[in-house]
Short mmCIF file of C-alpha atoms in Angstrom, two decimals:
data_model
loop_
_atom_site.label_atom_id
_atom_site.label_comp_id
_atom_site.label_asym_id
_atom_site.label_seq_id
_atom_site.Cartn_x
_atom_site.Cartn_y
_atom_site.Cartn_z
CA UNK M 122 34.78 -85.54 13.13
CA UNK M 123 31.42 -84.50 14.78
CA UNK M 124 29.37 -85.79 12.08
CA UNK M 125 28.26 -89.23 13.55
CA UNK M 126 27.39 -87.25 16.77
CA UNK M 127 24.99 -85.12 14.80
CA UNK M 128 23.53 -87.76 12.95
CA UNK M 129 22.53 -89.66 16.16
CA UNK M 130 21.13 -86.37 17.65
CA UNK M 131 19.14 -86.19 14.63
CA UNK M 132 17.72 -89.55 14.77
CA UNK M 133 16.68 -89.00 18.47
CA UNK M 134 15.15 -85.76 17.94
CA UNK M 135 12.96 -87.23 14.99
CA UNK M 136 11.90 -90.27 17.16
CA UNK M 137 10.91 -87.96 20.08
CA UNK M 138 8.97 -85.86 17.73
CA UNK M 139 7.06 -88.63 16.33
CA UNK M 140 6.53 -90.22 19.85
CA UNK M 141 5.17 -86.77 20.90
CA UNK M 142 2.80 -86.86 17.74
CA UNK M 143 1.32 -90.20 18.70
CA UNK M 144 0.80 -89.02 22.06
CA UNK M 145 -1.03 -86.09 21.08
CA UNK M 146 -3.13 -88.13 18.58
CA UNK M 147 -4.19 -90.62 21.35
CA UNK M 148 -5.12 -87.55 23.59
CA UNK M 149 -7.28 -86.24 21.07
CA UNK M 150 -9.21 -89.78 20.63
CA UNK M 151 -9.61 -89.53 24.45
CA UNK M 152 -11.21 -86.25 24.42
CA UNK M 153 -13.67 -87.39 21.87
CA UNK M 154 -14.46 -90.52 23.91
CA UNK M 155 -14.64 -88.41 27.19
CA UNK M 156 -16.93 -85.60 25.47
CA UNK M 157 -19.46 -88.39 24.98
CA UNK M 158 -19.73 -88.94 28.64
CA UNK M 159 -20.38 -85.19 29.34
CA UNK M 160 -24.04 -85.79 28.92
CA UNK M 161 -24.28 -88.54 31.61
CA UNK M 162 -22.42 -87.28 34.56
CA UNK M 163 -20.35 -84.48 36.31
CA UNK M 164 -17.74 -87.08 37.16
CA UNK M 165 -16.92 -86.90 33.36
CA UNK M 166 -16.08 -83.23 33.43
CA UNK M 167 -14.17 -83.73 36.27
CA UNK M 168 -12.31 -86.54 34.87
CA UNK M 169 -11.76 -84.76 31.57
CA UNK M 170 -10.35 -81.58 33.41
CA UNK M 171 -7.85 -83.98 35.24
CA UNK M 172 -6.86 -85.85 31.92
CA UNK M 173 -6.21 -82.41 30.08
CA UNK M 174 -4.13 -81.42 32.75
CA UNK M 175 -2.44 -84.56 32.80
CA UNK M 176 -1.89 -84.32 29.25
CA UNK M 177 -0.54 -80.61 29.35
CA UNK M 178 2.11 -81.96 31.83
CA UNK M 179 3.09 -84.80 30.04
CA UNK M 180 3.52 -82.54 26.32
CA UNK M 181 5.41 -79.95 28.47
CA UNK M 182 7.69 -82.63 29.94
CA UNK M 183 8.34 -84.07 26.61
CA UNK M 184 9.09 -80.53 25.25
CA UNK M 185 11.59 -80.05 28.38
CA UNK M 186 13.16 -83.28 28.11
CA UNK M 187 13.77 -82.59 24.14
CA UNK M 188 15.13 -79.12 24.65
CA UNK M 189 17.40 -80.47 27.68
CA UNK M 190 18.71 -83.33 25.08
CA UNK M 191 19.56 -80.79 22.71
CA UNK M 192 21.51 -78.36 25.08
CA UNK M 193 23.34 -81.46 26.21
CA UNK M 194 24.30 -82.22 22.47
CA UNK M 195 25.54 -78.76 22.12
CA UNK M 196 27.44 -78.92 25.09
CA UNK M 197 28.93 -82.24 24.06
CA UNK M 198 29.92 -80.86 20.69
CA UNK M 199 31.41 -77.65 22.04
CA UNK M 200 33.51 -80.17 24.12
CA UNK M 201 34.50 -82.04 21.40
CA UNK M 202 35.79 -78.68 19.65
CA UNK M 203 37.56 -77.47 22.65
CA UNK M 204 39.11 -80.89 23.03
CA UNK M 205 40.29 -81.03 19.66
CA UNK M 206 41.96 -77.37 19.98
CA UNK M 207 43.64 -78.25 22.97
CA UNK M 208 45.52 -81.12 21.04
CA UNK M 209 46.36 -79.44 17.91
CA UNK M 210 48.06 -76.60 16.67
CA UNK M 211 45.82 -73.65 15.78
CA UNK M 212 48.06 -72.64 12.68
CA UNK M 213 48.64 -75.87 10.98
CA UNK M 214 46.05 -78.02 12.37
CA UNK M 215 48.65 -80.92 13.06
CA UNK M 216 49.21 -82.20 16.50
CA UNK M 217 50.62 -79.78 19.08
CA UNK M 218 53.45 -80.48 21.65
CA UNK M 219 50.76 -81.50 24.36
CA UNK M 220 49.42 -84.21 22.17
CA UNK M 221 53.09 -85.24 20.94
CA UNK M 222 54.00 -85.38 24.31
CA UNK M 223 50.89 -87.76 25.45
CA UNK M 224 51.55 -89.74 22.55
CA UNK M 225 55.32 -90.19 23.04
CA UNK M 226 54.65 -91.18 26.69
CA UNK M 227 52.21 -94.11 25.51
CA UNK M 228 54.89 -95.40 23.09
CA UNK M 229 57.83 -95.13 25.54
CA UNK M 230 55.63 -97.06 28.24
CA UNK M 231 54.80 -99.94 26.04
CA UNK M 232 55.76 -103.17 27.22
CA UNK M 233 57.81 -104.24 23.98
CA UNK M 234 58.36 -100.50 22.34
CA UNK M 235 59.14 -100.73 18.57
CA UNK M 236 58.78 -97.10 17.39
CA UNK M 237 60.77 -94.24 15.83
CA UNK M 238 61.03 -90.54 16.96
CA UNK M 239 62.07 -87.97 14.27
CA UNK M 240 62.78 -84.41 15.10
CA UNK M 241 62.97 -81.95 12.48
CA UNK M 242 64.03 -78.12 12.05
CA UNK M 243 63.30 -76.03 8.97
CA UNK M 244 66.49 -74.56 7.68
CA UNK M 245 66.51 -70.90 6.40
CA UNK M 246 62.89 -70.23 7.73
CA UNK M 247 63.92 -66.76 9.69
CA UNK M 248 64.92 -65.03 6.23
CA UNK M 249 61.21 -65.88 4.93
CA UNK M 250 59.79 -63.99 8.17
CA UNK M 251 62.33 -61.04 7.74
CA UNK M 252 62.08 -60.63 4.16
CA UNK M 253 58.54 -61.63 3.07
CA UNK M 254 56.60 -60.90 6.47
CA UNK M 255 55.03 -63.54 8.94
CA UNK M 256 51.78 -64.19 6.62
CA UNK M 257 54.40 -65.76 4.41
CA UNK M 258 55.91 -67.55 7.11
CA UNK M 259 52.60 -68.88 8.27
CA UNK M 260 51.49 -70.29 4.80
CA UNK M 261 54.89 -71.82 4.24
CA UNK M 262 54.48 -73.63 7.53
CA UNK M 263 50.98 -74.68 6.79
CA UNK M 264 52.12 -76.25 3.65
CA UNK M 265 55.03 -77.92 5.05
CA UNK M 266 52.93 -79.48 7.88
CA UNK M 267 50.42 -80.69 5.04
CA UNK M 268 53.12 -82.30 3.08
CA UNK M 269 54.76 -84.00 6.31
CA UNK M 270 51.31 -85.42 7.19
CA UNK M 271 50.87 -87.10 3.82
CA UNK M 272 54.06 -89.13 3.84
CA UNK M 273 53.31 -90.81 7.13
CA UNK M 274 50.67 -93.58 8.07
CA UNK M 275 47.39 -92.97 9.76
CA UNK M 276 48.60 -94.43 12.91
CA UNK M 277 51.73 -92.14 13.01
CA UNK M 278 51.60 -88.56 14.16
CA UNK M 279 53.05 -85.09 12.83
CA UNK M 280 53.17 -82.49 15.36
CA UNK M 281 54.43 -78.82 15.35
CA UNK M 282 56.27 -78.31 18.81
CA UNK M 283 56.68 -74.53 18.10
CA UNK M 284 57.97 -71.91 15.65
CA UNK M 285 59.80 -73.86 12.83
CA UNK M 286 60.30 -77.17 14.96
CA UNK M 287 58.49 -80.50 14.16
CA UNK M 288 58.24 -84.02 15.34
CA UNK M 289 57.14 -87.41 13.54
CA UNK M 290 56.28 -90.55 15.68
CA UNK M 291 56.36 -93.48 13.73
CA UNK M 292 54.30 -96.15 15.46
CA UNK M 293 55.04 -99.82 15.32
CA UNK M 294 57.87 -99.62 12.75
CA UNK M 295 61.38 -100.76 11.86
CA UNK M 296 64.53 -98.65 10.86
CA UNK M 297 64.01 -99.32 7.35
CA UNK M 298 60.60 -97.72 7.02
CA UNK M 299 61.62 -94.74 9.36
CA UNK M 300 64.56 -93.91 6.91
CA UNK M 301 62.50 -94.21 4.14
CA UNK M 302 60.13 -91.78 5.94
CA UNK M 303 62.92 -89.32 6.61
CA UNK M 304 64.21 -89.57 2.96
CA UNK M 305 60.80 -88.81 1.66
CA UNK M 306 60.52 -85.93 4.11
CA UNK M 307 63.70 -84.45 3.13
CA UNK M 308 62.91 -84.69 -0.55
CA UNK M 309 59.77 -82.97 -0.25
CA UNK M 310 60.90 -79.93 1.75
CA UNK M 311 63.96 -79.40 -0.56
CA UNK M 312 61.76 -79.44 -3.56
CA UNK M 313 58.84 -77.56 -2.24
CA UNK M 314 58.16 -73.82 -3.36
CA UNK M 315 55.66 -71.67 -2.10
CA UNK M 316 54.41 -68.88 -4.44
CA UNK M 317 53.91 -66.00 -2.49
CA UNK M 318 53.72 -61.98 -4.41
CA UNK M 319 55.45 -63.27 -7.24
CA UNK M 320 58.34 -65.14 -5.51
CA UNK M 321 59.01 -68.67 -5.07
CA UNK M 322 59.96 -69.06 -1.46
CA UNK M 323 61.76 -72.43 -0.09
CA UNK M 324 63.33 -73.75 3.04
CA UNK M 325 65.27 -77.06 3.72
CA UNK M 326 65.15 -79.35 6.68
CA UNK M 327 67.60 -81.20 9.26
CA UNK M 328 66.34 -84.26 10.77
CA UNK M 329 67.51 -86.21 14.02
CA UNK M 330 66.20 -89.90 14.33
CA UNK M 331 66.15 -92.06 17.39
CA UNK M 332 64.53 -95.47 17.89
CA UNK M 333 62.13 -96.18 20.87
CA UNK M 334 62.85 -99.78 21.16
CA UNK M 335 64.02 -100.51 24.62
CA UNK M 336 61.92 -100.33 27.90
CA UNK M 337 63.21 -98.09 30.73
CA UNK M 338 63.62 -95.09 28.45
CA UNK M 339 62.09 -91.59 29.29
CA UNK M 340 60.26 -89.19 26.81
CA UNK M 341 62.63 -86.41 28.22
CA UNK M 342 65.63 -88.54 27.52
CA UNK M 343 64.60 -89.60 23.74
CA UNK M 344 63.76 -86.14 22.80
CA UNK M 345 67.12 -84.89 24.18
CA UNK M 346 69.01 -87.65 22.16
CA UNK M 347 66.81 -86.66 19.05
CA UNK M 348 67.74 -83.05 19.45
CA UNK M 349 71.51 -83.93 19.67
CA UNK M 350 71.08 -85.95 16.47
CA UNK M 351 69.37 -83.19 14.84
CA UNK M 352 72.23 -80.52 15.96
CA UNK M 353 74.49 -82.79 14.30
CA UNK M 354 72.85 -82.64 11.09
CA UNK M 355 72.82 -79.09 11.08
CA UNK M 356 76.77 -79.08 11.99
CA UNK M 357 77.10 -81.40 8.96
CA UNK M 358 75.75 -78.88 6.59
CA UNK M 359 71.74 -79.23 7.00
CA UNK M 360 69.39 -80.83 4.73
CA UNK M 361 70.37 -84.37 6.04
CA UNK M 362 69.32 -86.77 8.66
CA UNK M 363 71.43 -88.19 11.42
CA UNK M 364 70.63 -91.33 13.30
CA UNK M 365 71.29 -91.80 17.27
CA UNK M 366 72.48 -95.34 17.84
CA UNK M 367 72.90 -96.21 21.76
CA UNK M 368 76.41 -97.77 23.09
CA UNK M 369 77.04 -101.37 23.18
CA UNK M 370 76.56 -101.57 26.96
CA UNK M 371 74.49 -99.29 29.71
CA UNK M 372 75.56 -95.91 30.23
CA UNK M 373 77.66 -95.50 27.00
CA UNK M 374 76.68 -92.72 25.26
CA UNK M 375 74.66 -92.23 21.90
CA UNK M 376 76.78 -92.08 18.72
CA UNK M 377 75.45 -90.17 15.68
CA UNK M 378 75.81 -91.25 11.87
CA UNK M 379 74.41 -89.56 9.02
CA UNK M 380 71.96 -91.31 7.30
CA UNK M 381 72.54 -92.45 3.45
CA UNK M 382 69.90 -91.29 1.12
CA UNK M 383 69.38 -90.50 -2.41
CA UNK M 384 68.42 -87.04 -1.67
CA UNK M 385 70.84 -84.48 -3.24
CA UNK M 386 72.75 -83.17 -0.17
CA UNK M 387 73.25 -79.52 0.20
CA UNK M 388 76.16 -77.42 -0.63
CA UNK M 389 78.63 -76.59 2.52
CA UNK M 390 78.08 -73.64 4.74
CA UNK M 391 80.70 -71.76 2.76
CA UNK M 392 80.15 -72.61 -0.42
CA UNK M 393 77.26 -70.20 -0.48
CA UNK M 394 77.01 -69.84 -4.25
CA UNK M 395 75.71 -73.55 -4.68
CA UNK M 396 72.30 -73.78 -3.45
CA UNK M 397 70.59 -76.23 -1.60
CA UNK M 398 68.42 -77.94 -4.46
CA UNK M 399 71.72 -79.46 -5.58
CA UNK M 400 71.94 -77.63 -9.11
CA UNK M 401 74.97 -76.04 -10.26
CA UNK M 402 74.11 -71.79 -10.89
CA UNK M 403 74.46 -70.75 -14.26
CA UNK M 404 75.08 -66.78 -15.05
CA UNK M 405 72.48 -65.30 -17.00
CA UNK M 406 71.60 -61.58 -17.67
CA UNK M 407 69.17 -58.97 -19.16
CA UNK M 408 70.15 -55.82 -20.86
CA UNK M 409 69.06 -52.48 -19.08
CA UNK M 410 67.27 -50.42 -21.87
CA UNK M 411 67.09 -46.87 -21.90
CA UNK M 412 64.16 -44.91 -23.23
CA UNK M 413 65.04 -41.92 -25.56
CA UNK M 414 64.97 -39.23 -23.28
CA UNK M 415 67.14 -36.10 -23.81
CA UNK M 416 69.52 -35.56 -20.94
CA UNK M 417 68.99 -38.73 -19.49
CA UNK M 418 72.72 -39.55 -18.78
CA UNK M 419 72.93 -36.24 -16.91
CA UNK M 420 70.31 -37.26 -14.61
CA UNK M 421 72.09 -40.26 -13.28
CA UNK M 422 74.71 -40.30 -10.75
CA UNK M 423 77.06 -42.06 -13.10
CA UNK M 424 80.65 -41.59 -11.43
CA UNK M 425 83.46 -40.78 -13.56
CA UNK M 426 83.31 -39.26 -17.01
CA UNK M 427 84.20 -42.57 -18.85
CA UNK M 428 80.84 -43.96 -17.75
CA UNK M 429 79.03 -41.67 -20.37
CA UNK M 430 80.96 -43.82 -22.93
CA UNK M 431 79.08 -46.81 -21.89
CA UNK M 432 76.84 -48.30 -24.75
CA UNK M 433 75.34 -51.00 -22.98
CA UNK M 434 74.29 -51.95 -19.31
CA UNK M 435 73.60 -55.50 -18.41
CA UNK M 436 71.92 -57.07 -15.05
CA UNK M 437 73.25 -60.22 -14.49
CA UNK M 438 70.83 -62.79 -12.76
CA UNK M 439 72.30 -65.93 -11.41
CA UNK M 440 69.98 -68.79 -11.46
CA UNK M 441 69.47 -72.71 -11.62
CA UNK M 442 67.26 -74.48 -14.46
CA UNK M 443 64.45 -76.23 -13.28
CA UNK M 444 63.15 -79.63 -14.72
CA UNK M 445 60.03 -81.78 -14.48
CA UNK M 446 60.51 -82.50 -10.90
CA UNK M 447 60.88 -79.07 -9.80
CA UNK M 448 61.35 -75.32 -10.83
CA UNK M 449 64.71 -73.83 -11.00
CA UNK M 450 65.87 -71.01 -8.20
CA UNK M 451 65.75 -67.24 -9.48
CA UNK M 452 67.97 -64.68 -8.53
CA UNK M 453 66.34 -63.66 -5.34
CA UNK M 454 65.92 -67.25 -4.11
CA UNK M 455 69.66 -67.85 -4.76
CA UNK M 456 70.55 -64.83 -2.70
CA UNK M 457 68.17 -65.39 0.07
CA UNK M 458 69.64 -69.12 0.20
CA UNK M 459 73.25 -67.69 0.27
CA UNK M 460 72.61 -65.29 2.98
CA UNK M 461 71.68 -67.90 5.51
CA UNK M 462 75.04 -69.39 5.03
CA UNK M 463 77.95 -69.10 7.41
CA UNK M 464 79.91 -66.73 5.02
CA UNK M 465 76.60 -64.48 4.70
CA UNK M 466 76.72 -64.96 0.85
CA UNK M 467 80.51 -63.75 0.26
CA UNK M 468 81.37 -66.84 -1.90
CA UNK M 469 78.21 -66.30 -3.84
CA UNK M 470 79.62 -62.62 -4.43
CA UNK M 471 82.75 -63.95 -5.50
CA UNK M 472 81.21 -66.32 -7.77
CA UNK M 473 79.16 -63.59 -9.22
CA UNK M 474 82.30 -61.35 -10.17
CA UNK M 475 84.64 -64.47 -11.29
CA UNK M 476 81.83 -65.68 -13.72
CA UNK M 477 81.30 -62.18 -15.19
CA UNK M 478 84.78 -61.60 -15.62
CA UNK M 479 85.04 -65.05 -17.47
CA UNK M 480 82.37 -64.01 -19.78
CA UNK M 481 84.11 -60.70 -20.35
CA UNK M 482 87.57 -62.34 -21.03
CA UNK M 483 86.46 -63.31 -24.45
CA UNK M 484 86.03 -59.44 -25.81
CA UNK M 485 88.88 -56.89 -26.33
CA UNK M 486 89.46 -54.33 -23.71
CA UNK M 487 88.02 -51.67 -26.03
CA UNK M 488 84.81 -53.68 -26.30
CA UNK M 489 84.49 -54.10 -22.55
CA UNK M 490 85.08 -50.27 -22.13
CA UNK M 491 81.72 -49.95 -23.62
CA UNK M 492 79.85 -52.53 -21.37
CA UNK M 493 78.48 -51.93 -17.79
CA UNK M 494 77.66 -54.66 -15.47
CA UNK M 495 75.18 -54.84 -12.60
CA UNK M 496 75.96 -57.71 -9.94
CA UNK M 497 73.62 -58.75 -7.23
CA UNK M 498 74.95 -59.83 -4.05
CA UNK M 499 73.52 -60.36 -0.56
CA UNK M 500 73.77 -57.24 1.78
CA UNK M 501 74.61 -59.87 4.73
CA UNK M 502 78.02 -60.89 2.73
CA UNK M 503 79.12 -57.33 3.37
CA UNK M 504 78.26 -57.70 7.22
CA UNK M 505 79.67 -61.13 7.57
CA UNK M 506 83.13 -60.22 5.90
CA UNK M 507 83.86 -56.39 6.17
CA UNK M 508 86.98 -57.12 4.02
CA UNK M 509 84.82 -58.13 1.14
CA UNK M 510 84.79 -54.73 -0.70
CA UNK M 511 88.92 -54.81 -0.88
CA UNK M 512 88.71 -58.48 -1.80
CA UNK M 513 86.55 -57.78 -4.81
CA UNK M 514 88.21 -54.84 -5.88
CA UNK M 515 91.73 -57.16 -5.82
CA UNK M 516 89.84 -59.69 -7.98
CA UNK M 517 88.78 -57.47 -10.86
CA UNK M 518 92.08 -55.62 -10.88
CA UNK M 519 94.25 -58.86 -11.37
CA UNK M 520 91.85 -60.33 -13.95
CA UNK M 521 93.42 -60.72 -17.50
CA UNK M 522 90.82 -58.32 -18.95
CA UNK M 523 89.15 -56.48 -15.72
CA UNK M 524 85.60 -54.83 -15.75
CA UNK M 525 85.94 -50.94 -16.35
CA UNK M 526 82.29 -50.14 -15.14
CA UNK M 527 80.34 -52.13 -12.78
CA UNK M 528 77.96 -51.72 -10.06
CA UNK M 529 77.22 -54.04 -6.91
CA UNK M 530 73.26 -54.45 -6.43
CA UNK M 531 72.66 -55.22 -2.49
CA UNK M 532 69.61 -57.56 -1.92
CA UNK M 533 68.38 -57.70 1.52
CA UNK M 534 69.60 -54.17 2.72
CA UNK M 535 66.58 -53.10 4.49
CA UNK M 536 67.20 -54.47 7.91
CA UNK M 537 71.04 -53.59 7.57
CA UNK M 538 71.43 -50.22 6.10
CA UNK M 539 72.54 -48.51 9.24
CA UNK M 540 75.64 -50.89 9.69
CA UNK M 541 78.72 -49.47 9.40
CA UNK M 542 79.96 -52.18 7.36
CA UNK M 543 77.73 -51.11 4.61
CA UNK M 544 78.97 -47.70 4.67
CA UNK M 545 82.58 -48.73 4.73
CA UNK M 546 81.88 -50.85 1.71
CA UNK M 547 80.40 -48.13 -0.25
CA UNK M 548 83.73 -45.69 0.34
CA UNK M 549 85.85 -48.67 -0.59
CA UNK M 550 83.87 -49.07 -4.12
CA UNK M 551 83.88 -45.35 -4.42
CA UNK M 552 87.72 -45.35 -4.28
CA UNK M 553 87.79 -47.70 -7.41
CA UNK M 554 84.79 -45.77 -9.28
CA UNK M 555 82.46 -48.92 -8.51
CA UNK M 556 78.98 -48.17 -8.14
CA UNK M 557 76.51 -49.28 -5.27
CA UNK M 558 72.76 -49.75 -5.68
CA UNK M 559 69.87 -51.56 -3.67
CA UNK M 560 66.77 -53.09 -4.34
CA UNK M 561 63.42 -51.97 -2.98
CA UNK M 562 60.17 -54.14 -3.06
CA UNK M 563 57.77 -51.80 -1.08
CA UNK M 564 56.16 -48.44 -1.55
CA UNK M 565 56.49 -47.19 1.79
CA UNK M 566 59.23 -44.25 2.35
CA UNK M 567 61.21 -46.29 5.07
CA UNK M 568 62.50 -48.44 2.40
CA UNK M 569 64.58 -45.23 1.22
CA UNK M 570 66.27 -45.22 4.69
CA UNK M 571 69.59 -46.71 3.35
CA UNK M 572 70.09 -43.28 1.38
CA UNK M 573 70.39 -41.32 4.71
CA UNK M 574 73.43 -43.64 5.57
CA UNK M 575 75.48 -44.14 2.60
CA UNK M 576 75.86 -42.85 -0.82
CA UNK M 577 74.07 -45.09 -3.09
CA UNK M 578 73.93 -44.68 -6.77
CA UNK M 579 71.00 -46.25 -7.86
CA UNK M 580 67.75 -47.91 -6.45
CA UNK M 581 66.32 -50.86 -8.09
CA UNK M 582 62.45 -51.16 -8.27
CA UNK M 583 61.64 -55.00 -7.48
CA UNK M 584 58.76 -56.72 -9.31
CA UNK M 585 56.36 -56.09 -6.75
CA UNK M 586 56.16 -52.67 -7.45
CA UNK M 587 56.08 -52.58 -11.21
CA UNK M 588 53.27 -55.39 -10.98
CA UNK M 589 49.76 -54.12 -11.74
CA UNK M 590 50.61 -50.38 -11.23
CA UNK M 591 47.85 -48.53 -12.17
CA UNK M 592 47.30 -44.49 -12.00
CA UNK M 593 45.00 -43.42 -8.90
CA UNK M 594 45.99 -46.26 -6.54
CA UNK M 595 47.74 -46.13 -3.37
CA UNK M 596 50.66 -48.14 -4.96
CA UNK M 597 50.88 -45.62 -7.80
CA UNK M 598 51.14 -43.00 -5.38
CA UNK M 599 53.59 -44.59 -3.11
CA UNK M 600 55.93 -45.43 -5.92
CA UNK M 601 55.61 -41.53 -7.23
CA UNK M 602 56.54 -40.58 -3.68
CA UNK M 603 59.38 -42.86 -3.60
CA UNK M 604 60.88 -41.86 -6.84
CA UNK M 605 60.53 -38.02 -5.99
CA UNK M 606 62.67 -38.76 -2.58
CA UNK M 607 65.18 -40.62 -4.45
CA UNK M 608 65.50 -38.22 -7.36
CA UNK M 609 65.99 -35.26 -5.05
CA UNK M 610 68.95 -36.80 -3.67
CA UNK M 611 70.19 -37.42 -7.28
CA UNK M 612 69.93 -41.23 -6.97
CA UNK M 613 69.26 -43.00 -10.20
CA UNK M 614 66.23 -45.26 -10.52
CA UNK M 615 66.13 -48.57 -12.36
CA UNK M 616 62.90 -51.05 -13.01
CA UNK M 617 63.90 -54.39 -12.84
CA UNK M 618 61.52 -57.44 -14.13
CA UNK M 619 59.34 -55.22 -16.28
CA UNK M 620 56.99 -57.64 -17.88
CA UNK M 621 54.50 -55.59 -19.89
CA UNK M 622 54.45 -52.38 -21.92
CA UNK M 623 51.76 -51.02 -19.95
CA UNK M 624 54.23 -51.15 -16.88
CA UNK M 625 56.70 -49.30 -18.84
CA UNK M 626 54.04 -46.67 -20.00
CA UNK M 627 53.29 -46.20 -16.25
CA UNK M 628 56.86 -45.97 -14.88
CA UNK M 629 57.84 -43.52 -17.67
CA UNK M 630 55.26 -41.51 -16.71
CA UNK M 631 56.54 -41.00 -13.32
CA UNK M 632 60.01 -40.57 -14.46
CA UNK M 633 61.79 -43.94 -14.73
CA UNK M 634 63.49 -44.39 -17.89
CA UNK M 635 65.61 -47.47 -17.24
CA UNK M 636 64.31 -50.95 -17.54
CA UNK M 637 65.29 -54.39 -17.39
CA UNK M 638 63.00 -57.41 -17.58
CA UNK M 639 61.02 -59.71 -20.05
CA UNK M 640 59.46 -57.03 -21.85
CA UNK M 641 62.91 -55.77 -22.95
CA UNK M 642 64.04 -59.34 -23.64
CA UNK M 643 64.27 -62.82 -22.26
CA UNK M 644 67.36 -63.52 -19.83
CA UNK M 645 70.15 -65.40 -21.68
CA UNK M 646 73.41 -66.74 -20.68
CA UNK M 647 75.99 -63.72 -20.07
CA UNK M 648 78.06 -64.76 -22.68
CA UNK M 649 75.53 -65.15 -25.17
CA UNK M 650 73.98 -61.91 -24.22
CA UNK M 651 77.42 -60.16 -24.71
CA UNK M 652 78.07 -61.82 -28.24
CA UNK M 653 74.48 -60.53 -29.15
CA UNK M 654 75.28 -56.94 -28.02
CA UNK M 655 78.65 -57.04 -29.79
CA UNK M 656 77.04 -57.94 -33.18
CA UNK M 657 74.43 -55.56 -32.89
CA UNK M 658 77.09 -52.72 -32.59
CA UNK M 659 78.86 -54.22 -35.40
CA UNK M 660 76.03 -54.30 -37.54
CA UNK M 661 75.46 -50.40 -36.62
CA UNK M 662 78.95 -49.38 -37.40
CA UNK M 663 78.94 -51.35 -40.53
CA UNK M 664 75.66 -49.61 -41.60
CA UNK M 665 77.03 -46.23 -40.45
CA UNK M 666 80.13 -46.76 -42.77
CA UNK M 667 77.81 -47.76 -45.89
CA UNK M 668 75.65 -44.68 -45.31
CA UNK M 669 78.81 -42.41 -45.29
CA UNK M 670 80.39 -44.16 -48.52
CA UNK M 671 77.08 -43.78 -50.06
#
């Protein structure tokens, strides 16, 4: 924004230098002419001395003036930079609260105001910071700010008021245009995904909207009304916009009405298995493969003896299917979404178990007895609903064809590991011979702290740990230390989301012999995967019979 000032400065400097050059040429000519008069009189010498002094003084004054001008320009540019910094958010570059309040005051004080104020608050932003760090949160705020700025006009203002709270001022507009902008904002945020260290992070947004179209209002009063509309949007399930409408007469309170839009609305707070992108989740799965290592089963904490009869373990992976508009949501994204709901994701846990039971119900009990299932659920669900463990055991027990061997895999346990609800959950599962595991995504030893508070059966290494694993690197040494601590306590280790043979080789070298991920096979719908495994077992049995008959 300072380029015009710099161009003007350069032109003036060039003109000053040209003027100084012309002055010096004239002086040189004067010197020659004066020198000719030296032979005629002493007065010429005196004149020459005074003339040279005058020339030196004038040249010095010109240089000083040019230097002073440059200093003034630098001060002006510094002042412009400081002024910009004082009025803009340092992280995102959009307007800050100070600039927003000044512009809002100007719009409110118009003789005939015809503007609209939108207050926005991001949904599910705190888990981004908690689970992925503030750098991820900052990157997401920057992208969201850029996206919001791209959907408004040049005369409008997008401001970050602090944290994950934003505001939009629409100048000289009407309700129809304002609702279109709100719809675009909802749609943009709902579909946006931030690629961060192998994860796709997403948030939602809720909007409160009020018109600035009546003289006599104050900025503080309008912001309070917009905040109330925003609160109504969050109470309605989030991911929507509410419009504040003044009463019919002076003194009557505002009413708040949900804005109709084509944006897919989020599921209710208690329907945590339904993600906010509006798509229905589907239950996919990967087989957990074993390397051919002697006595591998003896190294695992497998619970009862009958677990040794398991031929296949499968890792269920809920997901939504993407399209050309936006990608689908993977298991981690779905769980993070579910954990932010009012039930902490308890309904998500029920959905995973019930759909696993539905897929398994098509097989005979003897066939199910040879299968083990790993079911991912949010750790927040256990905290929010302390009786969840009892309920899940009851759901399985009452099923037509209950699961014989299964383990719950907790996501997001890092900040909750010492909660008494986690310990009680593990004890209840142990009574029914159900396993409990948790996922780690960092190579620091503190991620194993949950092992000191509950008897976990397994630890799952997240994609972040197996990706780009190389001997001799700090990450490699960190994973080796983790494995040593886990095995010392008798906890089995599984590497999930393994993609390459090289990753398998490095992990096997460190003592990891159970794997799941694309290298083992592409995820498939759970029932399809179970059918494939059943067909494979039948083929092996048939081949064995043929060998014996031969």
